[in-house]
mmCIF file of C-alpha atoms and ligand atoms in Angstrom:
data_model
loop_
_atom_site.group_PDB
_atom_site.id
_atom_site.type_symbol
_atom_site.label_atom_id
_atom_site.label_comp_id
_atom_site.label_asym_id
_atom_site.label_seq_id
_atom_site.Cartn_x
_atom_site.Cartn_y
_atom_site.Cartn_z
ATOM 1 C CA UNK A 492 -100.601 64.251 -138.611
ATOM 2 C CA UNK A 493 -98.992 63.786 -135.129
ATOM 3 C CA UNK A 494 -101.972 63.233 -132.883
ATOM 4 C CA UNK A 495 -100.326 63.886 -129.514
ATOM 5 C CA UNK A 496 -102.275 66.465 -127.336
ATOM 6 C CA UNK A 497 -100.043 69.392 -126.363
ATOM 7 C CA UNK A 498 -100.449 71.728 -123.415
ATOM 8 C CA UNK A 499 -98.972 75.264 -123.600
ATOM 9 C CA UNK A 500 -98.411 76.813 -120.110
ATOM 10 C CA UNK A 501 -97.888 80.441 -120.347
ATOM 11 C CA UNK A 502 -99.662 82.775 -122.847
ATOM 12 C CA UNK A 503 -97.335 85.726 -122.954
ATOM 13 C CA UNK A 504 -96.108 86.968 -126.295
ATOM 14 C CA UNK A 505 -94.248 83.806 -127.087
ATOM 15 C CA UNK A 506 -96.473 81.344 -125.473
ATOM 16 C CA UNK A 507 -99.582 82.876 -127.327
ATOM 17 C CA UNK A 508 -97.672 82.672 -130.535
ATOM 18 C CA UNK A 509 -96.668 78.888 -129.900
ATOM 19 C CA UNK A 510 -100.081 77.870 -129.127
ATOM 20 C CA UNK A 511 -101.498 79.684 -132.130
ATOM 21 C CA UNK A 512 -98.955 77.822 -134.365
ATOM 22 C CA UNK A 513 -99.886 74.546 -133.090
ATOM 23 C CA UNK A 514 -103.581 75.116 -133.516
ATOM 24 C CA UNK A 515 -103.029 76.473 -137.088
ATOM 25 C CA UNK A 516 -101.059 73.237 -137.697
ATOM 26 C CA UNK A 517 -104.059 71.135 -136.579
ATOM 27 C CA UNK A 518 -102.921 70.043 -133.249
ATOM 28 C CA UNK A 519 -105.022 69.277 -130.263
ATOM 29 C CA UNK A 520 -104.026 72.088 -127.839
ATOM 30 C CA UNK A 521 -104.806 72.981 -124.310
ATOM 31 C CA UNK A 522 -103.716 76.184 -122.866
ATOM 32 C CA UNK A 523 -103.230 77.745 -119.315
ATOM 33 C CA UNK A 524 -102.147 81.142 -118.147
ATOM 34 C CA UNK A 525 -101.928 82.714 -114.769
ATOM 35 C CA UNK A 526 -103.951 85.718 -115.971
ATOM 36 C CA UNK A 527 -107.111 84.021 -117.444
ATOM 37 C CA UNK A 528 -107.927 86.886 -119.791
ATOM 38 C CA UNK A 529 -105.060 85.768 -122.077
ATOM 39 C CA UNK A 530 -106.999 82.505 -122.733
ATOM 40 C CA UNK A 531 -109.878 84.191 -124.304
ATOM 41 C CA UNK A 532 -108.479 84.367 -127.778
ATOM 42 C CA UNK A 533 -108.150 80.648 -127.685
ATOM 43 C CA UNK A 534 -111.671 79.792 -126.607
ATOM 44 C CA UNK A 535 -113.463 77.483 -129.072
ATOM 45 C CA UNK A 536 -110.016 76.651 -130.726
ATOM 46 C CA UNK A 537 -108.214 75.039 -127.774
ATOM 47 C CA UNK A 538 -109.149 73.626 -124.402
ATOM 48 C CA UNK A 539 -108.645 76.017 -121.575
ATOM 49 C CA UNK A 540 -107.308 74.224 -118.466
ATOM 50 C CA UNK A 541 -108.307 75.683 -115.033
ATOM 51 C CA UNK A 542 -104.989 74.736 -113.537
ATOM 52 C CA UNK A 543 -101.513 73.632 -114.394
ATOM 53 C CA UNK A 544 -102.119 70.160 -113.010
ATOM 54 C CA UNK A 545 -105.182 69.869 -115.362
ATOM 55 C CA UNK A 546 -103.210 70.961 -118.399
ATOM 56 C CA UNK A 547 -100.446 68.290 -117.510
ATOM 57 C CA UNK A 548 -102.935 65.520 -116.674
ATOM 58 C CA UNK A 549 -104.904 65.890 -119.876
ATOM 59 C CA UNK A 550 -102.128 66.142 -122.264
ATOM 60 C CA UNK A 551 -99.217 64.102 -123.795
ATOM 61 C CA UNK A 552 -96.718 66.878 -124.114
ATOM 62 C CA UNK A 553 -96.304 69.992 -122.088
ATOM 63 C CA UNK A 554 -94.594 73.208 -123.221
ATOM 64 C CA UNK A 555 -93.797 75.750 -120.849
ATOM 65 C CA UNK A 556 -92.921 79.482 -121.793
ATOM 66 C CA UNK A 557 -93.025 81.727 -118.829
ATOM 67 C CA UNK A 558 -90.796 84.581 -117.415
ATOM 68 C CA UNK A 559 -87.934 82.372 -116.262
ATOM 69 C CA UNK A 560 -87.164 79.003 -114.616
ATOM 70 C CA UNK A 561 -87.996 80.213 -111.115
ATOM 71 C CA UNK A 562 -91.462 80.910 -112.356
ATOM 72 C CA UNK A 563 -91.665 77.648 -114.178
ATOM 73 C CA UNK A 564 -90.316 75.730 -111.018
ATOM 74 C CA UNK A 565 -93.047 77.337 -108.961
ATOM 75 C CA UNK A 566 -95.643 75.956 -111.416
ATOM 76 C CA UNK A 567 -94.162 72.481 -112.147
ATOM 77 C CA UNK A 568 -92.287 71.343 -108.824
ATOM 78 C CA UNK A 569 -95.517 70.672 -107.229
ATOM 79 C CA UNK A 570 -96.366 67.001 -106.233
ATOM 80 C CA UNK A 571 -99.689 66.688 -108.165
ATOM 81 C CA UNK A 572 -98.098 68.243 -111.218
ATOM 82 C CA UNK A 573 -95.027 66.077 -111.106
ATOM 83 C CA UNK A 574 -97.338 62.926 -110.752
ATOM 84 C CA UNK A 575 -99.424 64.195 -113.882
ATOM 85 C CA UNK A 576 -96.194 64.670 -115.794
ATOM 86 C CA UNK A 577 -94.609 61.334 -115.225
ATOM 87 C CA UNK A 578 -94.146 59.332 -118.499
ATOM 88 C CA UNK A 579 -94.862 62.448 -120.703
ATOM 89 C CA UNK A 580 -92.769 65.014 -122.517
ATOM 90 C CA UNK A 581 -91.840 68.466 -120.997
ATOM 91 C CA UNK A 582 -90.496 71.152 -123.314
ATOM 92 C CA UNK A 583 -88.976 73.984 -121.576
ATOM 93 C CA UNK A 584 -88.901 77.145 -123.589
ATOM 94 C CA UNK A 585 -88.450 79.818 -120.905
ATOM 95 C CA UNK A 586 -84.953 81.494 -120.901
ATOM 96 C CA UNK A 587 -82.511 80.295 -118.264
ATOM 97 C CA UNK A 588 -78.875 79.616 -117.597
ATOM 98 C CA UNK A 589 -76.850 76.523 -118.713
ATOM 99 C CA UNK A 590 -76.744 75.426 -115.078
ATOM 100 C CA UNK A 591 -80.665 75.861 -114.891
ATOM 101 C CA UNK A 592 -80.986 73.607 -117.910
ATOM 102 C CA UNK A 593 -78.875 71.016 -116.344
ATOM 103 C CA UNK A 594 -80.789 71.138 -113.078
ATOM 104 C CA UNK A 595 -84.075 70.927 -114.834
ATOM 105 C CA UNK A 596 -82.962 67.840 -116.795
ATOM 106 C CA UNK A 597 -81.895 66.156 -113.441
ATOM 107 C CA UNK A 598 -85.293 67.016 -111.819
ATOM 108 C CA UNK A 599 -87.197 65.728 -114.862
ATOM 109 C CA UNK A 600 -85.190 62.488 -114.868
ATOM 110 C CA UNK A 601 -85.968 62.097 -111.018
ATOM 111 C CA UNK A 602 -89.794 62.346 -111.552
ATOM 112 C CA UNK A 603 -89.905 60.197 -114.769
ATOM 113 C CA UNK A 604 -90.415 62.975 -117.302
ATOM 114 C CA UNK A 605 -88.782 63.065 -120.788
ATOM 115 C CA UNK A 606 -87.324 66.443 -121.013
ATOM 116 C CA UNK A 607 -86.199 68.855 -123.740
ATOM 117 C CA UNK A 608 -84.805 72.203 -123.139
ATOM 118 C CA UNK A 609 -85.460 74.732 -125.891
ATOM 119 C CA UNK A 610 -83.594 77.992 -126.348
ATOM 120 C CA UNK A 611 -85.569 80.328 -128.815
ATOM 121 C CA UNK A 612 -83.681 82.505 -131.166
ATOM 122 C CA UNK A 613 -86.911 83.771 -132.526
ATOM 123 C CA UNK A 614 -89.454 86.480 -131.705
ATOM 124 C CA UNK A 615 -93.253 86.122 -131.520
ATOM 125 C CA UNK A 616 -93.678 87.358 -135.137
ATOM 126 C CA UNK A 617 -91.368 84.517 -136.356
ATOM 127 C CA UNK A 618 -93.251 81.787 -134.472
ATOM 128 C CA UNK A 619 -95.507 79.597 -136.858
ATOM 129 C CA UNK A 620 -93.474 80.948 -139.856
ATOM 130 C CA UNK A 621 -90.600 79.784 -141.865
ATOM 131 C CA UNK A 622 -88.163 82.030 -140.002
ATOM 132 C CA UNK A 623 -86.161 81.905 -136.707
ATOM 133 C CA UNK A 624 -84.568 79.106 -134.806
ATOM 134 C CA UNK A 625 -85.106 77.083 -131.620
ATOM 135 C CA UNK A 626 -82.080 75.052 -130.309
ATOM 136 C CA UNK A 627 -82.914 71.938 -128.362
ATOM 137 C CA UNK A 628 -80.903 69.796 -125.836
ATOM 138 C CA UNK A 629 -81.975 66.507 -124.433
ATOM 139 C CA UNK A 630 -81.938 62.844 -125.483
ATOM 140 C CA UNK A 631 -81.919 62.240 -129.299
ATOM 141 C CA UNK A 632 -84.705 59.769 -128.937
ATOM 142 C CA UNK A 633 -86.908 62.344 -127.124
ATOM 143 C CA UNK A 634 -86.081 65.062 -129.687
ATOM 144 C CA UNK A 635 -86.769 62.742 -132.678
ATOM 145 C CA UNK A 636 -90.110 61.633 -131.182
ATOM 146 C CA UNK A 637 -91.278 65.195 -130.751
ATOM 147 C CA UNK A 638 -89.765 66.737 -133.890
ATOM 148 C CA UNK A 639 -93.016 66.548 -135.903
ATOM 149 C CA UNK A 640 -94.770 69.151 -134.053
ATOM 150 C CA UNK A 641 -91.708 71.092 -132.945
ATOM 151 C CA UNK A 642 -91.081 71.771 -136.607
ATOM 152 C CA UNK A 643 -94.383 73.848 -136.778
ATOM 153 C CA UNK A 644 -92.839 76.463 -134.413
ATOM 154 C CA UNK A 645 -89.964 78.004 -136.430
ATOM 155 C CA UNK A 646 -88.123 77.664 -139.590
ATOM 156 C CA UNK A 647 -85.069 76.094 -138.148
ATOM 157 C CA UNK A 648 -85.399 73.273 -135.483
ATOM 158 C CA UNK A 649 -81.987 72.521 -134.350
ATOM 159 C CA UNK A 650 -80.889 69.532 -132.028
ATOM 160 C CA UNK A 651 -77.742 70.543 -130.047
ATOM 161 C CA UNK A 652 -77.061 67.089 -128.281
ATOM 162 C CA UNK A 653 -77.149 65.934 -124.731
ATOM 163 C CA UNK A 654 -74.892 68.590 -123.091
ATOM 164 C CA UNK A 655 -77.978 70.396 -121.539
ATOM 165 C CA UNK A 656 -76.168 73.940 -121.263
ATOM 166 C CA UNK A 657 -75.088 74.056 -124.807
ATOM 167 C CA UNK A 658 -77.995 75.864 -126.463
ATOM 168 C CA UNK A 659 -78.435 78.387 -123.478
ATOM 169 C CA UNK A 660 -74.714 79.348 -123.677
ATOM 170 C CA UNK A 661 -74.950 79.956 -127.408
ATOM 171 C CA UNK A 662 -77.970 82.132 -126.945
ATOM 172 C CA UNK A 663 -76.384 84.351 -124.175
ATOM 173 C CA UNK A 664 -73.368 84.712 -126.646
ATOM 174 C CA UNK A 665 -75.488 85.703 -129.475
ATOM 175 C CA UNK A 666 -77.838 88.057 -127.712
ATOM 176 C CA UNK A 667 -74.974 89.289 -125.568
ATOM 177 C CA UNK A 668 -73.246 90.598 -128.559
ATOM 178 C CA UNK A 669 -76.398 92.235 -130.044
ATOM 179 C CA UNK A 670 -77.332 93.936 -126.645
ATOM 180 C CA UNK A 671 -73.861 94.866 -125.881
ATOM 181 C CA UNK A 672 -73.475 96.544 -129.316
ATOM 182 C CA UNK A 673 -76.890 98.210 -128.653
ATOM 183 C CA UNK A 674 -75.818 99.542 -125.290
ATOM 184 C CA UNK A 675 -72.556 101.103 -126.565
ATOM 185 C CA UNK A 676 -74.644 102.612 -129.609
ATOM 186 C CA UNK A 677 -77.127 104.170 -127.260
ATOM 187 C CA UNK A 678 -74.360 105.602 -125.073
ATOM 188 C CA UNK A 679 -72.545 107.299 -128.011
ATOM 189 C CA UNK A 680 -75.752 108.365 -129.603
ATOM 190 C CA UNK A 681 -76.576 110.335 -126.260
ATOM 191 C CA UNK A 682 -73.299 111.983 -126.653
ATOM 192 C CA UNK A 683 -73.764 112.887 -130.307
ATOM 193 C CA UNK A 684 -77.283 114.141 -129.425
ATOM 194 C CA UNK A 685 -75.864 116.336 -126.711
ATOM 195 C CA UNK A 686 -73.268 117.733 -129.097
ATOM 196 C CA UNK A 687 -75.797 118.179 -131.949
ATOM 197 C CA UNK A 688 -74.145 115.540 -134.363
ATOM 198 C CA UNK A 689 -76.509 113.527 -136.396
ATOM 199 C CA UNK A 690 -76.525 109.739 -135.816
ATOM 200 C CA UNK A 691 -76.059 109.371 -139.622
ATOM 201 C CA UNK A 692 -72.616 110.769 -139.440
ATOM 202 C CA UNK A 693 -71.631 107.940 -137.095
ATOM 203 C CA UNK A 694 -73.382 105.263 -139.208
ATOM 204 C CA UNK A 695 -71.380 106.411 -142.178
ATOM 205 C CA UNK A 696 -68.200 105.669 -140.364
ATOM 206 C CA UNK A 697 -69.239 102.204 -139.232
ATOM 207 C CA UNK A 698 -68.870 100.071 -142.391
ATOM 208 C CA UNK A 699 -68.138 96.884 -140.259
ATOM 209 C CA UNK A 700 -71.709 97.069 -138.791
ATOM 210 C CA UNK A 701 -74.657 96.410 -141.208
ATOM 211 C CA UNK A 702 -76.703 99.375 -141.967
ATOM 212 C CA UNK A 703 -79.984 97.543 -141.697
ATOM 213 C CA UNK A 704 -78.933 96.327 -138.106
ATOM 214 C CA UNK A 705 -77.868 99.867 -137.066
ATOM 215 C CA UNK A 706 -81.080 101.408 -138.247
ATOM 216 C CA UNK A 707 -83.367 98.771 -136.964
ATOM 217 C CA UNK A 708 -81.833 98.833 -133.476
ATOM 218 C CA UNK A 709 -81.856 102.585 -133.215
ATOM 219 C CA UNK A 710 -85.205 103.074 -134.672
ATOM 220 C CA UNK A 711 -86.970 103.798 -131.353
ATOM 221 C CA UNK A 712 -84.128 106.222 -130.513
ATOM 222 C CA UNK A 713 -84.785 108.275 -133.676
ATOM 223 C CA UNK A 714 -88.548 108.409 -133.113
ATOM 224 C CA UNK A 715 -88.633 108.571 -129.219
ATOM 225 C CA UNK A 716 -91.244 105.760 -129.451
ATOM 226 C CA UNK A 717 -90.590 102.242 -128.148
ATOM 227 C CA UNK A 718 -93.668 100.028 -128.233
ATOM 228 C CA UNK A 719 -92.901 96.354 -128.040
ATOM 229 C CA UNK A 720 -94.637 93.886 -130.174
ATOM 230 C CA UNK A 721 -91.710 91.457 -129.600
ATOM 231 C CA UNK A 722 -89.877 91.288 -126.246
ATOM 232 C CA UNK A 723 -90.645 93.771 -123.380
ATOM 233 C CA UNK A 724 -87.857 95.474 -121.376
ATOM 234 C CA UNK A 725 -89.172 93.276 -118.282
ATOM 235 C CA UNK A 726 -88.303 90.176 -120.327
ATOM 236 C CA UNK A 727 -84.997 91.551 -121.476
ATOM 237 C CA UNK A 728 -84.068 92.457 -117.885
ATOM 238 C CA UNK A 729 -85.139 88.983 -116.631
ATOM 239 C CA UNK A 730 -82.971 87.557 -119.498
ATOM 240 C CA UNK A 731 -79.997 89.880 -118.400
ATOM 241 C CA UNK A 732 -80.270 88.584 -114.751
ATOM 242 C CA UNK A 733 -79.859 85.075 -116.232
ATOM 243 C CA UNK A 734 -76.972 86.197 -118.306
ATOM 244 C CA UNK A 735 -75.121 87.506 -115.358
ATOM 245 C CA UNK A 736 -75.733 84.264 -113.348
ATOM 246 C CA UNK A 737 -74.546 82.176 -116.319
ATOM 247 C CA UNK A 738 -71.205 83.960 -116.223
ATOM 248 C CA UNK A 739 -71.025 83.624 -112.274
ATOM 249 C CA UNK A 740 -71.661 79.936 -112.646
ATOM 250 C CA UNK A 741 -69.020 79.630 -115.359
ATOM 251 C CA UNK A 742 -66.483 81.646 -113.264
ATOM 252 C CA UNK A 743 -66.449 84.437 -115.867
ATOM 253 C CA UNK A 744 -66.208 88.061 -114.615
ATOM 254 C CA UNK A 745 -69.819 89.045 -115.010
ATOM 255 C CA UNK A 746 -69.128 93.049 -115.219
ATOM 256 C CA UNK A 747 -70.190 93.328 -118.629
ATOM 257 C CA UNK A 748 -73.572 91.603 -118.561
ATOM 258 C CA UNK A 749 -74.084 93.243 -115.120
ATOM 259 C CA UNK A 750 -73.728 96.726 -116.739
ATOM 260 C CA UNK A 751 -76.315 95.708 -119.265
ATOM 261 C CA UNK A 752 -78.656 94.455 -116.412
ATOM 262 C CA UNK A 753 -78.116 97.885 -114.553
ATOM 263 C CA UNK A 754 -79.157 99.831 -117.550
ATOM 264 C CA UNK A 755 -82.099 97.540 -118.247
ATOM 265 C CA UNK A 756 -83.100 97.903 -114.672
ATOM 266 C CA UNK A 757 -83.026 101.622 -114.975
ATOM 267 C CA UNK A 758 -85.084 101.618 -118.108
ATOM 268 C CA UNK A 759 -87.843 99.554 -116.251
ATOM 269 C CA UNK A 760 -87.713 102.102 -113.375
ATOM 270 C CA UNK A 761 -88.090 104.954 -115.848
ATOM 271 C CA UNK A 762 -91.417 103.137 -116.902
ATOM 272 C CA UNK A 763 -90.304 101.385 -120.036
ATOM 273 C CA UNK A 764 -91.152 97.859 -118.689
ATOM 274 C CA UNK A 765 -93.407 97.277 -121.581
ATOM 275 C CA UNK A 766 -91.248 98.906 -124.294
ATOM 276 C CA UNK A 767 -88.845 97.301 -126.456
ATOM 277 C CA UNK A 768 -84.966 96.952 -126.403
ATOM 278 C CA UNK A 769 -84.177 100.396 -127.771
ATOM 279 C CA UNK A 770 -85.844 102.146 -124.643
ATOM 280 C CA UNK A 771 -82.418 101.270 -123.217
ATOM 281 C CA UNK A 772 -81.519 104.514 -124.602
ATOM 282 C CA UNK A 773 -83.582 106.437 -122.166
ATOM 283 C CA UNK A 774 -81.466 104.868 -119.339
ATOM 284 C CA UNK A 775 -78.254 105.955 -121.117
ATOM 285 C CA UNK A 776 -79.058 109.579 -122.076
ATOM 286 C CA UNK A 777 -79.128 112.518 -119.768
ATOM 287 C CA UNK A 778 -82.440 113.167 -118.076
ATOM 288 C CA UNK A 779 -84.753 115.418 -120.083
ATOM 289 C CA UNK A 780 -84.670 119.009 -118.768
HETATM 290 P P1 NAP B 156 -94.346 87.913 -121.673
HETATM 291 O O1 NAP B 156 -95.143 88.329 -122.919
HETATM 292 O O2 NAP B 156 -93.959 89.000 -120.753
HETATM 293 O O3 NAP B 156 -95.043 86.726 -120.943
HETATM 294 C C1 NAP B 156 -94.656 86.223 -119.765
HETATM 295 C C2 NAP B 156 -95.401 84.945 -119.250
HETATM 296 O O4 NAP B 156 -94.875 84.414 -117.996
HETATM 297 C C3 NAP B 156 -96.912 85.224 -119.141
HETATM 298 O O5 NAP B 156 -97.676 84.077 -119.539
HETATM 299 C C4 NAP B 156 -97.049 85.409 -117.660
HETATM 300 O O6 NAP B 156 -98.318 85.296 -117.109
HETATM 301 C C5 NAP B 156 -95.990 84.363 -117.177
HETATM 302 N N1 NAP B 156 -95.689 84.651 -115.900
HETATM 303 C C6 NAP B 156 -94.769 85.743 -115.295
HETATM 304 N N2 NAP B 156 -94.713 85.573 -113.981
HETATM 305 C C7 NAP B 156 -95.534 84.509 -113.633
HETATM 306 C C8 NAP B 156 -95.793 83.913 -112.413
HETATM 307 N N3 NAP B 156 -95.188 84.356 -111.175
HETATM 308 N N4 NAP B 156 -96.713 82.848 -112.301
HETATM 309 C C9 NAP B 156 -97.124 82.329 -113.393
HETATM 310 N N5 NAP B 156 -96.914 82.966 -114.712
HETATM 311 C C10 NAP B 156 -96.151 83.846 -114.757
HETATM 312 O O7 NAP B 156 -93.034 87.191 -122.013
HETATM 313 P P2 NAP B 156 -92.555 86.489 -123.475
HETATM 314 O O8 NAP B 156 -91.995 87.604 -124.387
HETATM 315 O O9 NAP B 156 -93.612 85.627 -123.996
HETATM 316 O O10 NAP B 156 -91.288 85.495 -122.955
HETATM 317 C C11 NAP B 156 -91.478 84.345 -122.223
HETATM 318 C C12 NAP B 156 -90.116 83.529 -122.341
HETATM 319 O O11 NAP B 156 -89.608 83.497 -123.625
HETATM 320 C C13 NAP B 156 -89.055 84.391 -121.478
HETATM 321 O O12 NAP B 156 -88.304 83.469 -120.794
HETATM 322 C C14 NAP B 156 -88.192 85.039 -122.562
HETATM 323 O O13 NAP B 156 -86.892 85.242 -122.215
HETATM 324 C C15 NAP B 156 -88.297 83.940 -123.608
HETATM 325 N N6 NAP B 156 -88.059 84.499 -124.979
HETATM 326 C C16 NAP B 156 -88.790 85.643 -125.387
HETATM 327 C C17 NAP B 156 -88.559 85.976 -126.734
HETATM 328 C C18 NAP B 156 -89.296 87.295 -127.235
HETATM 329 O O14 NAP B 156 -89.021 87.834 -128.387
HETATM 330 N N7 NAP B 156 -90.389 87.742 -126.556
HETATM 331 C C19 NAP B 156 -87.408 85.531 -127.555
HETATM 332 C C20 NAP B 156 -86.876 84.439 -127.111
HETATM 333 C C21 NAP B 156 -87.056 83.957 -125.792
HETATM 334 P P3 NAP B 156 -99.359 86.554 -116.912
HETATM 335 O O15 NAP B 156 -99.951 86.674 -118.440
HETATM 336 O O16 NAP B 156 -100.295 86.073 -116.040
HETATM 337 O O17 NAP B 156 -98.555 87.729 -116.500
#
């Protein structure tokens, strides 16, 4: 058993699942969250730190999983926290752009922190199970030294090398295709609904798209019920902001992800902030009369 003590900073859907998986695997875990109520389920099973600096001071490894890098920076780029992190390993699991991953690695080196940037291609239900992937960039030595506990998080733990933006770029490409397809589907489903044509008739004409994928991604549309046990529209929207920024940074025309971001913003404005991706349909269909 790897006996390093691990802090998990951020107990949202993903951070909670990560802390749970590490506890189940027998690790010595400390948790911290901005809203203290979310630490309650860990009382008696993990140490609850009263501050980020305490979490960093008392642990060998710190894993961060919050809204985005701006949030993470506000928590970590603080003198006392930087001092507590020096000589330790920081694993960043919040979503961000390739450029943010590069910046974070430069900052970590400047304050003497071993750094791994992780991109999660997994949802909370996959964490702790033999499913999903997490892609890491950073030094091979740091990755190998930390692999034993990282392997408890998902089925597939992948090292992508020292080019820090690699995993983030791959993730934007992957999710961009999924979300872009979803956006077009919700748009045409709105048209079909207005014209009283069943979605099934469309699905039967799309043999190049897997039926399970089509039915899964349009499930909320069919039922008008979009509860999120995985990723909320707030998180999707924050991710889309990073997607737009990644393309701007790379001098790619960002109109495609910008459109996605606009619809996600509208979905949040319509009150679907805590609902899942398929609530994007509500932003694309005509308002209910
Ligand atoms: P979530 O359930 O909405 O949790 C967000 C976390 O960020 C909470 O711990 C929240 O604290 C914290 N946070 C937000 N603003 C903060 C602030 N200003 N200061 C301190 N803490 C703050 O989100 P999630 O689904 O766990 O996602 C977390 C990260 O994982 C995101 O970067 C997301 O893109 C990435 N990710 C998620 C999924 C998924 O399926 N959910 C998959 C892959 C990657 P409070 O509890 O106090 O609000």
